[in-house]
CSV table of C-alpha atoms and ligand atoms in Angstrom, one decimal:
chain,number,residue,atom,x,y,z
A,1,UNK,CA,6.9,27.6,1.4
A,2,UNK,CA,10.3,26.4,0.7
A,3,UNK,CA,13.2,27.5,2.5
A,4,UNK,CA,17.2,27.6,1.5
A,5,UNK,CA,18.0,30.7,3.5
A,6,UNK,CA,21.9,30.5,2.5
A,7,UNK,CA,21.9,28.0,1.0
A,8,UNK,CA,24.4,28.0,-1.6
A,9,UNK,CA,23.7,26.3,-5.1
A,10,UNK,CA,25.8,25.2,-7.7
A,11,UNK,CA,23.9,24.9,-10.5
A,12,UNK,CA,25.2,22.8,-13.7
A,13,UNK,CA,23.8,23.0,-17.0
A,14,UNK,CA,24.5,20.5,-19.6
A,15,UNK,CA,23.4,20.7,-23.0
A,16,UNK,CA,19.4,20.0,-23.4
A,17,UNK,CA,16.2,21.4,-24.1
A,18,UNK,CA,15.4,21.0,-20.7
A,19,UNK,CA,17.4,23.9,-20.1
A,20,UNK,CA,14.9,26.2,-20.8
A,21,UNK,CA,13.5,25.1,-17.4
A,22,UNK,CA,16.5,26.5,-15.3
A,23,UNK,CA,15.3,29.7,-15.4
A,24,UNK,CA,12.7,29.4,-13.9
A,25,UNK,CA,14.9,27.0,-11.4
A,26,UNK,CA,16.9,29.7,-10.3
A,27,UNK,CA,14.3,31.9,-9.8
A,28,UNK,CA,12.6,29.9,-7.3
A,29,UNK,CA,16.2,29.0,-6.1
A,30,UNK,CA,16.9,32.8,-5.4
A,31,UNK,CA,12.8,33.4,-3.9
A,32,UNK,CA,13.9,30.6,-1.7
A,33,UNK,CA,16.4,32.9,-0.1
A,34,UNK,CA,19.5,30.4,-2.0
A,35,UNK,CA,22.9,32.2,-3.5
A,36,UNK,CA,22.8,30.7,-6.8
A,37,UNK,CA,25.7,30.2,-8.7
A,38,UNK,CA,25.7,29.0,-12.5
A,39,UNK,CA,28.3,26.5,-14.6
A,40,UNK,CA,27.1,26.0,-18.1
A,41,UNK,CA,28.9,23.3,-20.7
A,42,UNK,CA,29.4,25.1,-24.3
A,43,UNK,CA,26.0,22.6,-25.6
A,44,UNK,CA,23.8,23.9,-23.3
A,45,UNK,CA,24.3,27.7,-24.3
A,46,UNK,CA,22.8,26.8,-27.4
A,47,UNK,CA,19.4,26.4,-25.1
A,48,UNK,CA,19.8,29.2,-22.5
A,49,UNK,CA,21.7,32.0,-23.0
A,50,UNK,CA,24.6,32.6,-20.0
A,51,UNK,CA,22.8,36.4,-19.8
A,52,UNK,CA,19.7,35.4,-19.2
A,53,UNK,CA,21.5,32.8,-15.9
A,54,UNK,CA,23.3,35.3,-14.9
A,55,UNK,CA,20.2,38.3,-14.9
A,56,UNK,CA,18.4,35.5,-12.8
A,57,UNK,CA,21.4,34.6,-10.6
A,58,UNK,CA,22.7,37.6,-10.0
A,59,UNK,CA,26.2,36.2,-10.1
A,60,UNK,CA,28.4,35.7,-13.4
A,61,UNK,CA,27.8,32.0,-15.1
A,62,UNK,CA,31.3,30.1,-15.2
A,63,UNK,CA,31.5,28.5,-18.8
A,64,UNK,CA,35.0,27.2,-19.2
A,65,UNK,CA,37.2,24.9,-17.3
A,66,UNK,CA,40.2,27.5,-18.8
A,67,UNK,CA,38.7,30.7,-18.7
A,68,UNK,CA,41.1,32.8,-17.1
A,69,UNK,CA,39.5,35.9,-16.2
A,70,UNK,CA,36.9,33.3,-14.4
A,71,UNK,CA,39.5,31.3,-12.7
A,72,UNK,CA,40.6,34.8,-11.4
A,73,UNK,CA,37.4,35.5,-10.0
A,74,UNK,CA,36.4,32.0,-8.6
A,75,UNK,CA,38.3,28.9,-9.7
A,76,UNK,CA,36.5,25.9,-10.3
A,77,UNK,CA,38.1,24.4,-7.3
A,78,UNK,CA,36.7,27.1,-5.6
A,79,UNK,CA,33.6,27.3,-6.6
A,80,UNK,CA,33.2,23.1,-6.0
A,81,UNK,CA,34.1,24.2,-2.6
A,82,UNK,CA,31.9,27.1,-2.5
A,83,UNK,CA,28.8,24.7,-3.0
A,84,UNK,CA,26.8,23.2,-0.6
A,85,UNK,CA,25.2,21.1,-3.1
A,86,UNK,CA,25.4,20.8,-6.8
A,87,UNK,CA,23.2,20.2,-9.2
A,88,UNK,CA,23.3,19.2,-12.4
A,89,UNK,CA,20.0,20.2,-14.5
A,90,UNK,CA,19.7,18.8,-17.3
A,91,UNK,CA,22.0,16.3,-17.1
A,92,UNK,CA,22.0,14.1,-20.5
A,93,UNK,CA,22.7,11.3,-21.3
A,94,UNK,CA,25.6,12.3,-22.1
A,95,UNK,CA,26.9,14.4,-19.2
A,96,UNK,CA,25.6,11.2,-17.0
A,97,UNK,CA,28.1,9.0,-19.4
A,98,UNK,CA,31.1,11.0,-18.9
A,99,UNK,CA,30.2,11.8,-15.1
A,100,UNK,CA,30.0,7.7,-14.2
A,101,UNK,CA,33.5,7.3,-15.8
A,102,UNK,CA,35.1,10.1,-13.8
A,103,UNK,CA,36.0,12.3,-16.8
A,104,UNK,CA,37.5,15.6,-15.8
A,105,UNK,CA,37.7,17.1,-19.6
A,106,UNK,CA,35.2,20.3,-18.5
A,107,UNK,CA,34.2,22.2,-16.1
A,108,UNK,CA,31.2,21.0,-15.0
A,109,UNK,CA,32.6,17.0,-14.7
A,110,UNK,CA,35.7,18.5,-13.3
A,111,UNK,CA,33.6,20.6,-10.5
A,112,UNK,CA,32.0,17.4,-9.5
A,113,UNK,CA,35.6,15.1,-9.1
A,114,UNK,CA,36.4,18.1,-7.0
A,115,UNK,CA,33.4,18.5,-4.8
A,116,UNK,CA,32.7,17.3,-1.6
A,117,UNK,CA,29.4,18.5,-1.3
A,118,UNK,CA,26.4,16.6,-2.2
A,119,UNK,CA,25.6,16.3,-6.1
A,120,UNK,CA,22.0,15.7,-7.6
A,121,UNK,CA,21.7,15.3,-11.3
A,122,UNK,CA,17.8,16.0,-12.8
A,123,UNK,CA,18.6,13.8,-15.9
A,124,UNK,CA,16.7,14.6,-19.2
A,125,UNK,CA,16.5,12.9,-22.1
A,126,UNK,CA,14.4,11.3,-24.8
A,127,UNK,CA,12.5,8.2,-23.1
A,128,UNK,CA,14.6,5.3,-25.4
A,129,UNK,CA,18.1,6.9,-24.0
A,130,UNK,CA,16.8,7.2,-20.5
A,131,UNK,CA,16.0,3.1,-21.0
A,132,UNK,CA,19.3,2.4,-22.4
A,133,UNK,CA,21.3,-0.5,-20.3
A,134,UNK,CA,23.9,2.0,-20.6
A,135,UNK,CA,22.4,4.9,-19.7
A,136,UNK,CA,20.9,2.7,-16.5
A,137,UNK,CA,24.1,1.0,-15.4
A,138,UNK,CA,25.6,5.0,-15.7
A,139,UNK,CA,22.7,6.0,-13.3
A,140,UNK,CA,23.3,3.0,-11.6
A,141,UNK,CA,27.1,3.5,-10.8
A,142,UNK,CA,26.5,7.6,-9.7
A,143,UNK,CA,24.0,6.5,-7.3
A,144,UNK,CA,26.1,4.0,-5.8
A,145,UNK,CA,28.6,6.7,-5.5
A,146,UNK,CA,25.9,8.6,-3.5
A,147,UNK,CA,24.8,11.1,-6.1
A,148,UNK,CA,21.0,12.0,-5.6
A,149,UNK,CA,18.1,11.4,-8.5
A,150,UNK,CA,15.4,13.6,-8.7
A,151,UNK,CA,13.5,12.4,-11.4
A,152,UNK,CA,12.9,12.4,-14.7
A,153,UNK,CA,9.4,12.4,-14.9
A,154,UNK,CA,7.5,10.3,-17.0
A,155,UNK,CA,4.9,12.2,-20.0
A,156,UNK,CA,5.4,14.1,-23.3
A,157,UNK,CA,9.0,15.1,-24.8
A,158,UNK,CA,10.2,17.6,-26.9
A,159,UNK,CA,11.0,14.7,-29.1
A,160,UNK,CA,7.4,14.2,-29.7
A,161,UNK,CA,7.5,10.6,-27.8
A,162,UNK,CA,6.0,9.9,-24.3
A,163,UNK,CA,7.4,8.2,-21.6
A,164,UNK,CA,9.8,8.2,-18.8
A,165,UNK,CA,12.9,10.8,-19.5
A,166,UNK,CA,11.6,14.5,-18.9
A,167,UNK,CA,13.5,16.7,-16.7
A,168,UNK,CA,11.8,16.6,-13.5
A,169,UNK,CA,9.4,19.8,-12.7
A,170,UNK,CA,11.5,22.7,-11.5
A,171,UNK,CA,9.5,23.2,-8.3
A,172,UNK,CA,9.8,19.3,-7.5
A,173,UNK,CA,13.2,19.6,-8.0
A,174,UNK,CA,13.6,22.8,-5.9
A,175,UNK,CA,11.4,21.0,-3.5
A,176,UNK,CA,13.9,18.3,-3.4
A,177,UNK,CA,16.9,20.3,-3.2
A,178,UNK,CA,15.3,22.0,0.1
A,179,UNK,CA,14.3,19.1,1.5
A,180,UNK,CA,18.1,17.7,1.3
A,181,UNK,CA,18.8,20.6,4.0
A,182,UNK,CA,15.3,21.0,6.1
A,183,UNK,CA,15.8,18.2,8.2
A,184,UNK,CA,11.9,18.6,9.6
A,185,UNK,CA,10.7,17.7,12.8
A,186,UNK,CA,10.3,14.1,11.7
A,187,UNK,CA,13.6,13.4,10.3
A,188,UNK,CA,15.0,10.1,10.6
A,189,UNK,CA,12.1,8.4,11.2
A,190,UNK,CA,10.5,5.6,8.1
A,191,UNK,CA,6.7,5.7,8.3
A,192,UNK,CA,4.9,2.8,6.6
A,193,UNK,CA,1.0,4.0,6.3
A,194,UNK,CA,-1.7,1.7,4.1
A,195,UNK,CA,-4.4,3.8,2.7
A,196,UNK,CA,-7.7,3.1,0.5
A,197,UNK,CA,-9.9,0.6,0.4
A,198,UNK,CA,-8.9,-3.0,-0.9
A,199,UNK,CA,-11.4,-4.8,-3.8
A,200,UNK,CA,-12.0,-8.6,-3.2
A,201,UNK,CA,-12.6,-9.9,-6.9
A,202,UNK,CA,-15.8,-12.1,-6.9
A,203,UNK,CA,-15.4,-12.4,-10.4
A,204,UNK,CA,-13.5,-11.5,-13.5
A,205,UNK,CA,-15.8,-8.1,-13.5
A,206,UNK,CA,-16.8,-7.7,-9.5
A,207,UNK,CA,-15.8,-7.2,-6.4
A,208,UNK,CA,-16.8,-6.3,-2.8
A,209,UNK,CA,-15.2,-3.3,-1.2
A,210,UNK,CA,-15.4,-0.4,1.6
A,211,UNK,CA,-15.7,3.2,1.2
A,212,UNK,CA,-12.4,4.9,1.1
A,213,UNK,CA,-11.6,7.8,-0.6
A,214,UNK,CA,-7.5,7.3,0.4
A,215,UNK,CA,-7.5,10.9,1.7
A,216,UNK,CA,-6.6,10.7,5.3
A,217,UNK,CA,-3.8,8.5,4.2
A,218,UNK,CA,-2.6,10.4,2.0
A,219,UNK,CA,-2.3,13.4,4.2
A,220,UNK,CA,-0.4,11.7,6.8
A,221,UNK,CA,1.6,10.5,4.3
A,222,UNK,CA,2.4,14.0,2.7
A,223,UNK,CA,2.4,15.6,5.9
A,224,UNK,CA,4.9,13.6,7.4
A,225,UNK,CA,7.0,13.7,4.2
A,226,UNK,CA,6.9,17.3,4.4
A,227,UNK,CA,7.8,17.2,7.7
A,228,UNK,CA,11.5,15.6,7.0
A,229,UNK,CA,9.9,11.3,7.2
A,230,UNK,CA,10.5,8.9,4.9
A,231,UNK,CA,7.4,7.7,3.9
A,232,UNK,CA,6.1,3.8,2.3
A,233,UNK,CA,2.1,4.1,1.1
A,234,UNK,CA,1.0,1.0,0.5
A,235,UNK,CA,-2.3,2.3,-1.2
A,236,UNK,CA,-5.5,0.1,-2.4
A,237,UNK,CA,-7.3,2.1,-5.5
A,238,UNK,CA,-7.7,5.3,-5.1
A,239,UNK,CA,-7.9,8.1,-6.8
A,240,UNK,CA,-6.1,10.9,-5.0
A,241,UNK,CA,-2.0,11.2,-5.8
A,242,UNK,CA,0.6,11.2,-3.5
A,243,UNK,CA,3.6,13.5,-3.5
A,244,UNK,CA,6.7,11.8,-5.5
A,245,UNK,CA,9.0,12.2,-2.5
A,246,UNK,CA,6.9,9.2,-0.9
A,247,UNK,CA,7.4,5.4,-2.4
A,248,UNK,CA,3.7,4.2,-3.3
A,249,UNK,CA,3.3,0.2,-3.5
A,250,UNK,CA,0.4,-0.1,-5.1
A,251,UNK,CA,-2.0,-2.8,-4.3
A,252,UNK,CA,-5.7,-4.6,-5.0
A,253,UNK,CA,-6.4,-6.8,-2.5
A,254,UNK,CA,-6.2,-7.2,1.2
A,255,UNK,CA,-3.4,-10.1,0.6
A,256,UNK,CA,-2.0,-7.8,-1.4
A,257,UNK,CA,-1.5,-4.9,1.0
A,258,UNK,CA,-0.9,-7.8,4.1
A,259,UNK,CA,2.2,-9.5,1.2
A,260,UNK,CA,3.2,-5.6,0.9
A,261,UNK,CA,3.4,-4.0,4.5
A,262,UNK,CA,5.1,-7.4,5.6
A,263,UNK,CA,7.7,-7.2,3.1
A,264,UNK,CA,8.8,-3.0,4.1
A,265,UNK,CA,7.3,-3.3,8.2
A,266,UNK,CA,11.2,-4.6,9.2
A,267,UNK,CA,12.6,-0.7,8.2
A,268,UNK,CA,9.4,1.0,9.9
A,269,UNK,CA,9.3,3.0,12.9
A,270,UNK,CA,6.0,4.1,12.9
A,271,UNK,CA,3.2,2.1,11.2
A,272,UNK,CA,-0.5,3.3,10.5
A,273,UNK,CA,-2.9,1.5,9.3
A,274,UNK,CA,-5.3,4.0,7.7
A,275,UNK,CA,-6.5,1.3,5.1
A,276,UNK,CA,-10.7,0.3,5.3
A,277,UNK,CA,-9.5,-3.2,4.2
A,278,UNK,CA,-11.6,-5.4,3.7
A,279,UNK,CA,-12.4,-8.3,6.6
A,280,UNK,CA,-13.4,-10.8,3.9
A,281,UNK,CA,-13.1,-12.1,0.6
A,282,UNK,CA,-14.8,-14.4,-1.7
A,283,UNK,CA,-13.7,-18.2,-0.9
A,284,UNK,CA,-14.0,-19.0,-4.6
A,285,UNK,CA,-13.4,-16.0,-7.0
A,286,UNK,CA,-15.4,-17.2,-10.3
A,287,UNK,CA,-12.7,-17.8,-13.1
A,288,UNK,CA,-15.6,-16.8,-15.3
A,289,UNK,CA,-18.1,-13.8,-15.1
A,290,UNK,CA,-20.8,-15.3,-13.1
A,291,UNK,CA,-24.3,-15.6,-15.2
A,292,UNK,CA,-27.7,-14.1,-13.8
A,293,UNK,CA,-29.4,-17.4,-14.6
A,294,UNK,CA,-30.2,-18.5,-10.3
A,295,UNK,CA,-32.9,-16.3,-8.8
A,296,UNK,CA,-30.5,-16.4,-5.7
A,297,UNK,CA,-26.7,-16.6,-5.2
A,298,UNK,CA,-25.0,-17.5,-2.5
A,299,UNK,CA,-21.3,-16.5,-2.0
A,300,UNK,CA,-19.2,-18.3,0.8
A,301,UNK,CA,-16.8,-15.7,2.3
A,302,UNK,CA,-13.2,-16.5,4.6
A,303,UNK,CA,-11.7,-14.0,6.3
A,304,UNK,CA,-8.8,-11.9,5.1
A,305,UNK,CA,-5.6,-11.0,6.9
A,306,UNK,CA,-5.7,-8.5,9.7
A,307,UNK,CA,-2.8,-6.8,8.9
A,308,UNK,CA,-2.3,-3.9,11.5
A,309,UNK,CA,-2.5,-7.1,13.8
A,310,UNK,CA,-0.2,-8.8,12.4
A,311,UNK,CA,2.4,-5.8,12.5
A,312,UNK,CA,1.3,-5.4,16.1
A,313,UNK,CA,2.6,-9.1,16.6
A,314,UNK,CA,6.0,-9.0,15.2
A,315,UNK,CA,9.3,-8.9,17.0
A,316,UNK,CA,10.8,-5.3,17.3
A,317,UNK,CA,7.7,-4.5,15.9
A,318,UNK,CA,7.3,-0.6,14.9
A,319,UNK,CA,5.1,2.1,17.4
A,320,UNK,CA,1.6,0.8,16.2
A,321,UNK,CA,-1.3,3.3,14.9
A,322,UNK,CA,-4.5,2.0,13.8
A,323,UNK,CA,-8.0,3.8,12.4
A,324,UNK,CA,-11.7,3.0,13.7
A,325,UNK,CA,-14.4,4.3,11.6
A,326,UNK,CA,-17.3,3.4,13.2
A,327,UNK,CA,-20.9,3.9,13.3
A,328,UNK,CA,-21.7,3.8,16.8
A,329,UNK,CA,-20.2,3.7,20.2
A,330,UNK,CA,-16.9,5.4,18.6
A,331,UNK,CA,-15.3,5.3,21.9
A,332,UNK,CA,-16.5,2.0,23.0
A,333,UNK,CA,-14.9,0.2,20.2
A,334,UNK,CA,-11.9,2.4,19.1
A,335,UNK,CA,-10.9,1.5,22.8
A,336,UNK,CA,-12.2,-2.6,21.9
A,337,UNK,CA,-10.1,-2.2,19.0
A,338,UNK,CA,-7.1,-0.8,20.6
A,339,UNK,CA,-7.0,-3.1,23.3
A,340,UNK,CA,-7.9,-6.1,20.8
A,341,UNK,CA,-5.1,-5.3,18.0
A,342,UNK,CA,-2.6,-4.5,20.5
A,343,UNK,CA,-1.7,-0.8,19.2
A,344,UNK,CA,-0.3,2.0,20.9
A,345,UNK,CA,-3.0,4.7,19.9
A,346,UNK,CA,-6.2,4.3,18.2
A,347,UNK,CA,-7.8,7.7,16.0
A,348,UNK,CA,-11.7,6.5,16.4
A,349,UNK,CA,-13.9,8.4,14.5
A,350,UNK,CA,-17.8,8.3,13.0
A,351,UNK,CA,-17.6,6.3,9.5
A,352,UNK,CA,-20.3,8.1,8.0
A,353,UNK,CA,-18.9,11.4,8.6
A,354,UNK,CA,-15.8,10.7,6.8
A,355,UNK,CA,-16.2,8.7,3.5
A,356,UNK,CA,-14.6,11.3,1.1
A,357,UNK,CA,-15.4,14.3,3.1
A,358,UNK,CA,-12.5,16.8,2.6
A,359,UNK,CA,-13.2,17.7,7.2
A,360,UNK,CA,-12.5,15.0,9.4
A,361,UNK,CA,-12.8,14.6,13.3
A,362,UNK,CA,-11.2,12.3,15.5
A,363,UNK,CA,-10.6,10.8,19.1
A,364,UNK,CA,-6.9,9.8,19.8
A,365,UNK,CA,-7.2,6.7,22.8
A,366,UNK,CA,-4.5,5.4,23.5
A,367,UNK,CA,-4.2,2.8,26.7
A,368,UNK,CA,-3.5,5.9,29.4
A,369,UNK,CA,-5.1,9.4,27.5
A,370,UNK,CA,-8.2,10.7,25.2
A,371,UNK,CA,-8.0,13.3,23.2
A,372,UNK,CA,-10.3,15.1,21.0
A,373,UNK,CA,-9.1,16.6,17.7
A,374,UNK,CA,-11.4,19.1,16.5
A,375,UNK,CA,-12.9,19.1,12.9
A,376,UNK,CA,-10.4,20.5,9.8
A,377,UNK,CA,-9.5,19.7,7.0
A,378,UNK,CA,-7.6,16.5,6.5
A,379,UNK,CA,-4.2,17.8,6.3
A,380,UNK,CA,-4.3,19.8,9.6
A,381,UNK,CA,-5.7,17.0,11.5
A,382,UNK,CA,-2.9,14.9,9.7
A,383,UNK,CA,-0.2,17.2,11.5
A,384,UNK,CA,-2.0,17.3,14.5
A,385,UNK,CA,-2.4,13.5,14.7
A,386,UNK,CA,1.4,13.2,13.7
A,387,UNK,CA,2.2,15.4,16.7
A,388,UNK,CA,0.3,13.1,18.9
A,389,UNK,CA,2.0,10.1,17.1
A,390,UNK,CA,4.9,11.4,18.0
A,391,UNK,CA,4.4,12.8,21.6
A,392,UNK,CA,2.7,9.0,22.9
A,393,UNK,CA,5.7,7.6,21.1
A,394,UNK,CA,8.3,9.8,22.9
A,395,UNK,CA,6.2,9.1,26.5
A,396,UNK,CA,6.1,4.9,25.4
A,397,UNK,CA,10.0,5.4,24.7
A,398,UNK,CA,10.7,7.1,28.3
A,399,UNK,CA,8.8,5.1,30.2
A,400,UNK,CA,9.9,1.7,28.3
B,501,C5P,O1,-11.8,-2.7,10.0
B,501,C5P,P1,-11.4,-2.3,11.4
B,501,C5P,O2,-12.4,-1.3,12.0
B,501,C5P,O3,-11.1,-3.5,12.2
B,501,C5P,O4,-10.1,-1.5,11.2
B,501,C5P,C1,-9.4,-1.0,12.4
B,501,C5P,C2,-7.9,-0.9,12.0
B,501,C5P,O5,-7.4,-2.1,11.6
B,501,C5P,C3,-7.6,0.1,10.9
B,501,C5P,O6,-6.4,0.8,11.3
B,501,C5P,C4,-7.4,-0.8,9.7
B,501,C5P,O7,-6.5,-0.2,8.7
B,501,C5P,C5,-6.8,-2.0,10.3
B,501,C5P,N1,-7.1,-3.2,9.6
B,501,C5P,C6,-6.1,-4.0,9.0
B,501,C5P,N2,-6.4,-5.2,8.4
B,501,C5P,C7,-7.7,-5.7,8.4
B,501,C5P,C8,-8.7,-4.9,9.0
B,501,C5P,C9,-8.4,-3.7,9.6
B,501,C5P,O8,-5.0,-3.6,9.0
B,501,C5P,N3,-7.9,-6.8,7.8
């Protein structure tokens, strides 16, 4: 349920198809509990009529820089004061242009010189002027001056071409926008999770693998997103998405996802290694697709990277959470495990109760408590284990 109780909302619309969208924007704006205020250039009327913003609003849409009666009401200095964030959606290419050079020639570019309130442009544009050095070294030089991207999203355009450049899905960017105010419970706080299985190539066509259906990571990934974190997945193959607030690094292999997590563990406070990856791989991965000529094949296996280990071994190394799926003695070796690896908590659970089940149990160990987190669906138990996560952290942090 998103929430921008009083929030207020400047709202700029430049001149593309796109704009269509911003009705339904504002509406969700408004259901949001926002005040919603709405400053149209002359292009974009010819998508969106200023009635039809203003019905939705509830206020009257500012159109001109030197509108009088408008100034009267609330000049654009005003209203750039007014705001608590601005957005500009659709911004073209265009309105991006003019905004990176620090024009001032209308009103919405002139609102933005005068806000100090946070601005977020939602660009929009056909996918061969969204990949336009220009256009990118534009982007570029707004973000550097702290303006916020959400999107565009990648898919079919107006234009009939596909590709990256769509305006970004009005509840995403209403998502977004609410996020930039709910702080969350988990705010401030980078989370670096590995999820899925990894696939050791034997050959050109095979590989070995484990079950992993990516889920659990996924949730804790979403959930602690949700919950104000910023979130790294570095995700094996999988086929569940995540949400596009969280930065995905995909990877294949367990050197892969060991190469990845090594390269973002530095920024992480909290690290969970969710990922069923793979203890060994093929010494020799066959160039070639290997022929069924021998009546028996023999494969000669070295051991991969532990990488929650490894993270566990580092200096300054991030609060340490690892996953045992195991068929037998669940306690008895998620406590071997915890002890072994060196993590702060452990969620041990049975393997073959999980593999891409949508309900999950789990034990939490950690080296001074047990606790037993009842079956649910994999998103409550990922809030639940993210409040233990965080309650074991907060008691390791006291007593440290
Ligand atoms: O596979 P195992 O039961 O040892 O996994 C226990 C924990 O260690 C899990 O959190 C898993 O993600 C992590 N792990 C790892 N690298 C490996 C093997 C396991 O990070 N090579």
């Amino acid at each position: 349920m998103l929430s921008l109780t009083n929030k207020r909302i400047l709202l700029g619309i430049s001149g593309g198809i796109a704009a269509y969208k911003c009705g339904e924007l504002t509406r969700l704006f408004v259901k949001a509990g926002a005040q919603v205020r709405v400053a149209m250039t002359k292009a974009s009327t010819e998508f969106i009529t200023p009635l039809t913003m203003q019905a939705l609003s509830g206020n009257r849409v500012a159109l001109d820089l030197l509108d009088h009666e408008a100034e009267g009401a609330m000049g654009h200095i005003e209203l750039a004061r007014w705001a608590d964030l601005i957005l500009i959606a659709p911004a073209t290419a265009d309105f991006i242009s003019r905004t990176a050079h620090g024009n001032a020639n209308d009103l919405l570019t002139a609102l933005i010189l005068a806000t100090s309130a946070p601005v977020a442009i939602a660009p929009a544009m056909n996918q061969g002027m969204w990949g336009d050095k220009t256009t990118q070294s534009n982007v570029k030089k707004l973000e550097e001056k702290g303006f916020l991207l959400f999107g565009p999203a990648e898919g079919d355009q107006a234009c009939g071409d596909v590709g990256i450049g769509r305006m970004a899905e009005p509840i995403e960017i209403a998502t977004k926008s609410a996020s930039l105010f709910d702080k969350g419970s988990l705010a401030g706080l980078n989370f670096l999770i590995t999820g899925g299985p990894t696939l050791e190539a034997i050959d050109p066509v095979r590989f070995i693998t484990n079950h992993s259906s990516g889920k659990m990571a996924y949730a804790l990934a979403d959930e602690a997103s949700a919950a104000g974190a910023k979130v790294t997945l570095v995700s094996g193959p999988v086929n569940v998405r995540a949400s596009n607030l969280i930065s995905q690094i995909d990877v294949t292999s367990a050197c892969q996802m060991h190469e990845a997590v090594m390269e973002c563990v530095a920024s992480a406070d909290i690290f969970i290694g969710v990922a069923a990856v793979a203890d060994y791989r093929p010494a020799f991965p066959a160039k070639q697709k290997i022929k069924k000529v021998e009546e028996e094949l023999t494969l000669r296996f070295v051991k991969n990277p532990d990488i929650i280990s490894d993270v566990a071994s580092i200096e300054n190394k991030p609060f340490v959470v690892g996953f045992a799926a195991e068929t037998n003695s669940v306690i008895e070796n998620g406590k071997r495990k915890l002890d072994s690896k060196k993590l702060d908590l452990i969620f041990a659970n049975n393997a073959t109760e999980t593999f891409d089940s949508d309900v999950i149990s789990a034990i939490a160990i950690s080296s001074h408590f047990e606790q037993e987190i009842l079956p649910g669906n994999k998103n409550s138990v990922a809030r639940e284990m993210l409040q233990i996560i965080c309650d074991v952290m907060e008691k390791k942090n006291n007593t440290a």
